[in-house]
Amino acid sequence: MNLKQIAKDTAKTLQSYLTYQALRTVLAQLGETNPPLELWLHNFSSGKIQNGESFIEQLLREKPDLALRIMTVREHIAEEIAEFLPEMVRTGIQQANMEQRRQHLERITQIDTSNPSLQSEQQTPSDRDLDNLSN
């Protein structure tokens, strides 16, 4: 397990996600101030936002002012969430893992009371041996 590479990949994914969030913010702003430009940006971004850096590169060639605006918003979002993000990720993963484990435990310990013959078939051989000893 290469933790440095995992961190780099995670940072790249987060960077692309913040680019997406910045795009959404700019689209909302343009929707109020310049609907034709909002429509253009919406159409331009369709299918291109998976890789944030590639999207920004393409947008810089087409409309540098919009690309710079998105980059500024993205940077602002990153600065605002950077302080809280590590703890939120750790806590979120811990809570999600606990919930998944709880649900799994409930599933594996649930007994089907509607079919009594199934219950006796599910007894382990040692359980049957103990039952036979008590008789």
XYZ file of N, CA and C in Angstrom:
405
model
N 0.856 -1.166 0.000
C 0.000 0.000 0.000
C 0.905 1.233 0.000
N 0.762 2.054 -1.026
C 1.566 3.254 -1.171
C 0.742 4.456 -0.720
N 0.925 4.845 0.528
C 0.109 5.915 1.102
C 0.329 7.260 0.412
N 1.540 7.500 -0.044
C 1.818 8.764 -0.732
C 1.018 8.843 -2.030
N 0.952 7.745 -2.770
C 0.190 7.723 -4.018
C -1.312 7.836 -3.749
N -1.770 7.178 -2.697
C -3.187 7.283 -2.312
C -3.518 8.735 -1.987
N -2.635 9.411 -1.258
C -2.857 10.819 -0.913
C -2.891 11.685 -2.173
N -1.979 11.433 -3.104
C -1.962 12.201 -4.362
C -3.247 11.979 -5.151
N -3.677 10.741 -5.258
C -4.910 10.428 -5.995
C -6.121 11.058 -5.330
N -6.151 11.020 -4.003
C -7.264 11.621 -3.257
C -7.289 13.127 -3.474
N -6.121 13.757 -3.418
C -6.035 15.205 -3.624
C -6.500 15.575 -5.038
N -6.122 14.775 -6.015
C -6.539 15.046 -7.402
C -8.053 14.912 -7.545
N -8.621 13.906 -6.927
C -10.074 13.713 -6.962
C -10.793 14.868 -6.270
N -10.278 15.261 -5.123
C -10.874 16.385 -4.395
C -10.755 17.672 -5.201
N -9.630 17.863 -5.840
C -9.429 19.049 -6.672
C -10.443 19.092 -7.805
N -10.685 17.973 -8.438
C -11.689 17.919 -9.508
C -13.083 18.181 -8.950
N -13.362 17.649 -7.767
C -14.672 17.880 -7.163
C -14.862 19.357 -6.815
N -13.829 19.991 -6.301
C -13.928 21.419 -5.990
C -14.077 22.250 -7.267
N -13.477 21.788 -8.353
C -13.679 22.456 -9.643
C -15.142 22.358 -10.046
N -15.727 21.189 -9.852
C -17.143 20.986 -10.144
C -18.014 21.910 -9.291
N -17.705 22.005 -7.997
C -18.485 22.872 -7.107
C -18.321 24.340 -7.496
N -17.114 24.731 -7.890
C -16.883 26.105 -8.340
C -17.673 26.372 -9.619
N -17.703 25.403 -10.512
C -18.487 25.539 -11.746
C -19.960 25.738 -11.412
N -20.479 24.951 -10.498
C -21.891 25.098 -10.095
C -22.164 26.488 -9.538
N -21.240 26.985 -8.732
C -21.393 28.321 -8.145
C -21.409 29.384 -9.236
N -20.470 29.290 -10.161
C -20.388 30.272 -11.248
C -21.617 30.169 -12.152
N -22.068 28.952 -12.413
C -23.285 28.792 -13.227
C -24.485 29.459 -12.548
N -24.599 29.302 -11.257
C -25.713 29.930 -10.527
C -25.614 31.450 -10.593
N -24.418 31.965 -10.448
C -24.224 33.413 -10.545
C -24.579 33.919 -11.941
N -24.097 33.192 -12.945
C -24.381 33.603 -14.324
C -25.865 33.485 -14.650
N -26.535 32.527 -14.042
C -27.973 32.375 -14.255
C -28.735 33.622 -13.848
N -28.208 34.334 -12.853
C -28.850 35.560 -12.385
C -28.387 36.798 -13.158
N -27.157 36.770 -13.637
C -26.595 37.984 -14.246
C -26.437 37.922 -15.757
N -26.208 36.704 -16.298
C -25.954 36.583 -17.732
C -26.421 35.203 -18.225
N -27.734 35.023 -18.364
C -28.258 33.702 -18.753
C -27.673 33.127 -20.055
N -27.435 33.919 -21.103
C -26.837 33.314 -22.305
C -25.441 32.729 -22.037
N -24.641 33.426 -21.233
C -23.311 32.909 -20.902
C -23.426 31.680 -20.000
N -24.406 31.681 -19.120
C -24.648 30.508 -18.263
C -24.986 29.294 -19.119
N -25.818 29.481 -20.128
C -26.179 28.386 -21.032
C -24.960 27.904 -21.804
N -24.146 28.853 -22.275
C -22.944 28.471 -23.009
C -22.022 27.631 -22.122
N -21.777 28.097 -20.888
C -20.881 27.390 -19.967
C -21.451 26.027 -19.602
N -22.747 25.968 -19.395
C -23.384 24.687 -19.094
C -23.158 23.697 -20.238
N -23.397 24.137 -21.464
C -23.196 23.264 -22.624
C -21.723 22.903 -22.796
N -20.842 23.874 -22.600
C -19.408 23.629 -22.751
C -18.920 22.594 -21.738
N -19.403 22.672 -20.518
C -18.903 21.814 -19.440
C -19.475 20.404 -19.476
N -20.534 20.215 -20.215
C -21.195 18.909 -20.242
C -20.214 17.809 -20.664
N -20.019 16.841 -19.784
C -19.158 15.702 -20.075
C -17.673 15.975 -19.930
N -17.279 17.185 -19.544
C -15.856 17.515 -19.462
C -15.355 17.707 -18.035
N -16.229 17.674 -17.069
C -15.854 18.090 -15.721
C -15.254 16.960 -14.879
N -15.200 15.743 -15.396
C -14.632 14.631 -14.609
C -13.187 14.905 -14.201
N -12.413 15.489 -15.104
C -11.035 15.854 -14.795
C -10.980 17.371 -14.704
N -10.915 17.889 -13.499
C -10.985 19.322 -13.270
C -9.904 20.114 -13.984
N -8.686 19.607 -13.983
C -7.583 20.343 -14.607
C -7.710 20.363 -16.122
N -8.120 19.266 -16.687
C -8.340 19.222 -18.134
C -9.466 20.183 -18.530
N -10.524 20.221 -17.727
C -11.639 21.128 -17.974
C -11.169 22.585 -17.947
N -10.386 22.931 -16.925
C -9.876 24.302 -16.806
C -8.990 24.643 -18.018
N -8.138 23.716 -18.426
C -7.279 23.947 -19.596
C -8.111 24.240 -20.836
N -9.132 23.445 -21.069
C -9.990 23.651 -22.244
C -10.733 24.976 -22.156
N -11.220 25.298 -20.963
C -11.962 26.535 -20.792
C -11.050 27.758 -20.950
N -9.799 27.650 -20.514
C -8.844 28.744 -20.691
C -8.652 29.080 -22.172
N -8.698 28.068 -23.018
C -8.556 28.300 -24.466
C -9.794 28.974 -25.052
N -10.969 28.632 -24.514
C -12.226 29.150 -25.058
C -12.633 30.491 -24.446
N -12.676 30.526 -23.126
C -13.110 31.740 -22.419
C -12.261 31.895 -21.155
N -11.085 32.516 -21.301
C -10.173 32.638 -20.157
C -10.787 33.332 -18.949
N -11.644 34.310 -19.163
C -12.249 35.020 -18.028
C -13.094 34.088 -17.169
N -13.819 33.179 -17.809
C -14.625 32.209 -17.048
C -13.730 31.206 -16.329
N -12.680 30.770 -16.997
C -11.752 29.819 -16.365
C -11.107 30.445 -15.132
N -10.680 31.691 -15.261
C -10.072 32.370 -14.112
C -11.077 32.556 -12.984
N -12.305 32.829 -13.326
C -13.351 32.981 -12.313
C -13.586 31.667 -11.574
N -13.665 30.581 -12.311
C -13.864 29.268 -11.691
C -12.666 28.907 -10.818
N -11.461 29.199 -11.293
C -10.264 28.911 -10.501
C -10.264 29.714 -9.196
N -10.701 30.955 -9.251
C -10.764 31.802 -8.050
C -11.788 31.253 -7.060
N -12.951 30.874 -7.560
C -13.999 30.315 -6.684
C -13.527 28.996 -6.095
N -12.887 28.176 -6.898
C -12.378 26.881 -6.430
C -11.360 27.084 -5.309
N -10.473 28.031 -5.480
C -9.470 28.309 -4.457
C -10.122 28.806 -3.163
N -11.117 29.658 -3.305
C -11.838 30.164 -2.134
C -12.528 29.016 -1.384
N -13.190 28.141 -2.117
C -13.854 26.990 -1.483
C -12.818 26.143 -0.749
N -11.692 25.868 -1.389
C -10.643 25.044 -0.780
C -10.138 25.675 0.513
N -9.933 26.978 0.504
C -9.465 27.656 1.715
C -10.491 27.579 2.835
N -11.750 27.667 2.478
C -12.807 27.653 3.495
C -13.002 26.278 4.133
N -12.805 25.213 3.370
C -13.075 23.876 3.917
C -11.842 23.151 4.417
N -10.651 23.647 4.086
C -9.407 22.936 4.409
C -9.267 22.636 5.899
N -9.689 23.552 6.733
C -9.539 23.384 8.179
C -10.384 22.224 8.711
N -11.581 22.063 8.175
C -12.526 21.081 8.704
C -12.463 19.718 8.015
N -11.944 19.696 6.821
C -12.034 18.500 5.991
C -11.395 17.247 6.587
N -10.147 17.295 7.065
C -9.551 16.046 7.572
C -10.378 15.393 8.682
N -10.827 16.178 9.642
C -11.613 15.611 10.745
C -12.962 15.103 10.256
N -13.567 15.835 9.322
C -14.863 15.412 8.785
C -14.733 14.096 8.034
N -13.649 13.933 7.288
C -13.432 12.686 6.545
C -13.232 11.530 7.512
N -12.351 11.738 8.496
C -12.110 10.670 9.485
C -13.390 10.290 10.217
N -14.109 11.278 10.704
C -15.342 11.016 11.447
C -16.387 10.356 10.556
N -16.514 10.848 9.334
C -17.485 10.270 8.400
C -17.193 8.809 8.105
N -15.926 8.488 7.897
C -15.551 7.098 7.618
C -15.792 6.228 8.842
N -15.426 6.716 10.023
C -15.652 5.939 11.250
C -17.140 5.662 11.459
N -17.973 6.683 11.288
C -19.415 6.506 11.476
C -20.001 5.573 10.414
N -19.577 5.742 9.171
C -20.080 4.872 8.101
C -19.659 3.426 8.337
N -18.404 3.214 8.748
C -17.940 1.855 9.036
C -18.733 1.228 10.179
N -18.979 2.008 11.229
C -19.747 1.491 12.364
C -21.164 1.110 11.918
N -21.784 1.945 11.116
C -23.136 1.651 10.630
C -23.146 0.409 9.736
N -22.158 0.299 8.856
C -22.075 -0.883 7.988
C -21.873 -2.151 8.815
N -21.023 -2.077 9.812
C -20.797 -3.244 10.687
C -22.059 -3.611 11.456
N -22.769 -2.586 11.963
C -24.008 -2.834 12.707
C -25.026 -3.535 11.811
N -25.207 -3.019 10.593
C -26.166 -3.628 9.671
C -25.761 -5.048 9.310
N -24.452 -5.268 9.117
C -23.968 -6.616 8.788
C -24.223 -7.570 9.949
N -23.952 -7.115 11.164
C -24.189 -7.949 12.342
C -25.667 -8.284 12.473
N -26.535 -7.321 12.243
C -27.970 -7.578 12.294
C -28.370 -8.624 11.250
N -27.819 -8.506 10.047
C -28.163 -9.472 8.986
C -27.705 -10.883 9.334
N -26.488 -10.999 9.840
C -25.975 -12.354 10.078
C -26.531 -12.991 11.343
N -27.084 -12.192 12.239
C -27.649 -12.765 13.461
C -29.162 -12.892 13.418
N -29.748 -12.476 12.329
C -31.206 -12.551 12.208
C -31.615 -14.012 12.015
N -32.587 -14.458 12.794
C -33.054 -15.843 12.719
C -34.401 -15.848 12.028
N -34.537 -16.775 11.098
C -35.794 -16.901 10.365
C -36.741 -17.780 11.183
N -37.703 -17.161 11.871
C -38.626 -17.900 12.725
C -39.804 -18.471 11.945
N -39.916 -18.161 10.687
C -41.043 -18.656 9.899
C -40.836 -20.097 9.450
N -39.614 -20.618 9.485
C -39.346 -21.975 9.018
C -38.534 -22.715 10.086
N -39.216 -23.417 11.025
C -38.510 -24.098 12.120
C -37.559 -25.185 11.633
N -37.880 -25.870 10.533
C -36.985 -26.924 10.055
C -35.662 -26.337 9.582
N -35.686 -25.106 9.075
C -34.472 -24.448 8.620
C -33.561 -24.161 9.804
N -34.173 -23.824 10.951
C -33.373 -23.527 12.133
C -32.607 -24.756 12.598
N -33.236 -25.909 12.568
C -32.547 -27.110 13.021
C -31.450 -27.499 12.033
N -31.640 -27.185 10.752
C -30.609 -27.474 9.757
C -29.427 -26.528 9.930
N -29.686 -25.338 10.450
C -28.627 -24.352 10.601
C -27.791 -24.597 11.851
N -28.228 -25.511 12.724
C -27.441 -25.817 13.915
C -26.119 -26.437 13.485
N -25.070 -26.085 14.161
C -23.770 -26.663 13.850
C -23.720 -28.071 14.414
N -22.823 -28.899 13.903
C -22.708 -30.270 14.436
C -22.462 -30.287 15.944
N -21.704 -29.350 16.460
C -21.459 -29.344 17.906
C -22.741 -29.039 18.676
N -23.631 -28.209 18.112
C -24.919 -27.944 18.752
C -25.761 -29.213 18.800
N -25.769 -29.971 17.705
C -26.550 -31.223 17.680
C -25.967 -32.228 18.668
N -24.627 -32.266 18.749
C -23.993 -33.187 19.685
C -24.386 -32.842 21.126
N -24.430 -31.543 21.427
C -24.839 -31.149 22.771
C -26.286 -31.508 23.036
N -27.143 -31.344 22.005
C -28.540 -31.727 22.153
C -28.651 -33.228 22.405
N -27.880 -34.031 21.705
C -27.918 -35.489 21.869
C -27.405 -35.902 23.238
N -26.418 -35.209 23.741
C -25.878 -35.520 25.075
C -26.901 -35.275 26.158
N -27.708 -34.243 25.998
C -28.677 -33.904 27.037
C -29.856 -34.874 27.019
N -30.036 -35.614 25.967
C -31.150 -36.568 25.891
C -30.794 -37.839 26.512
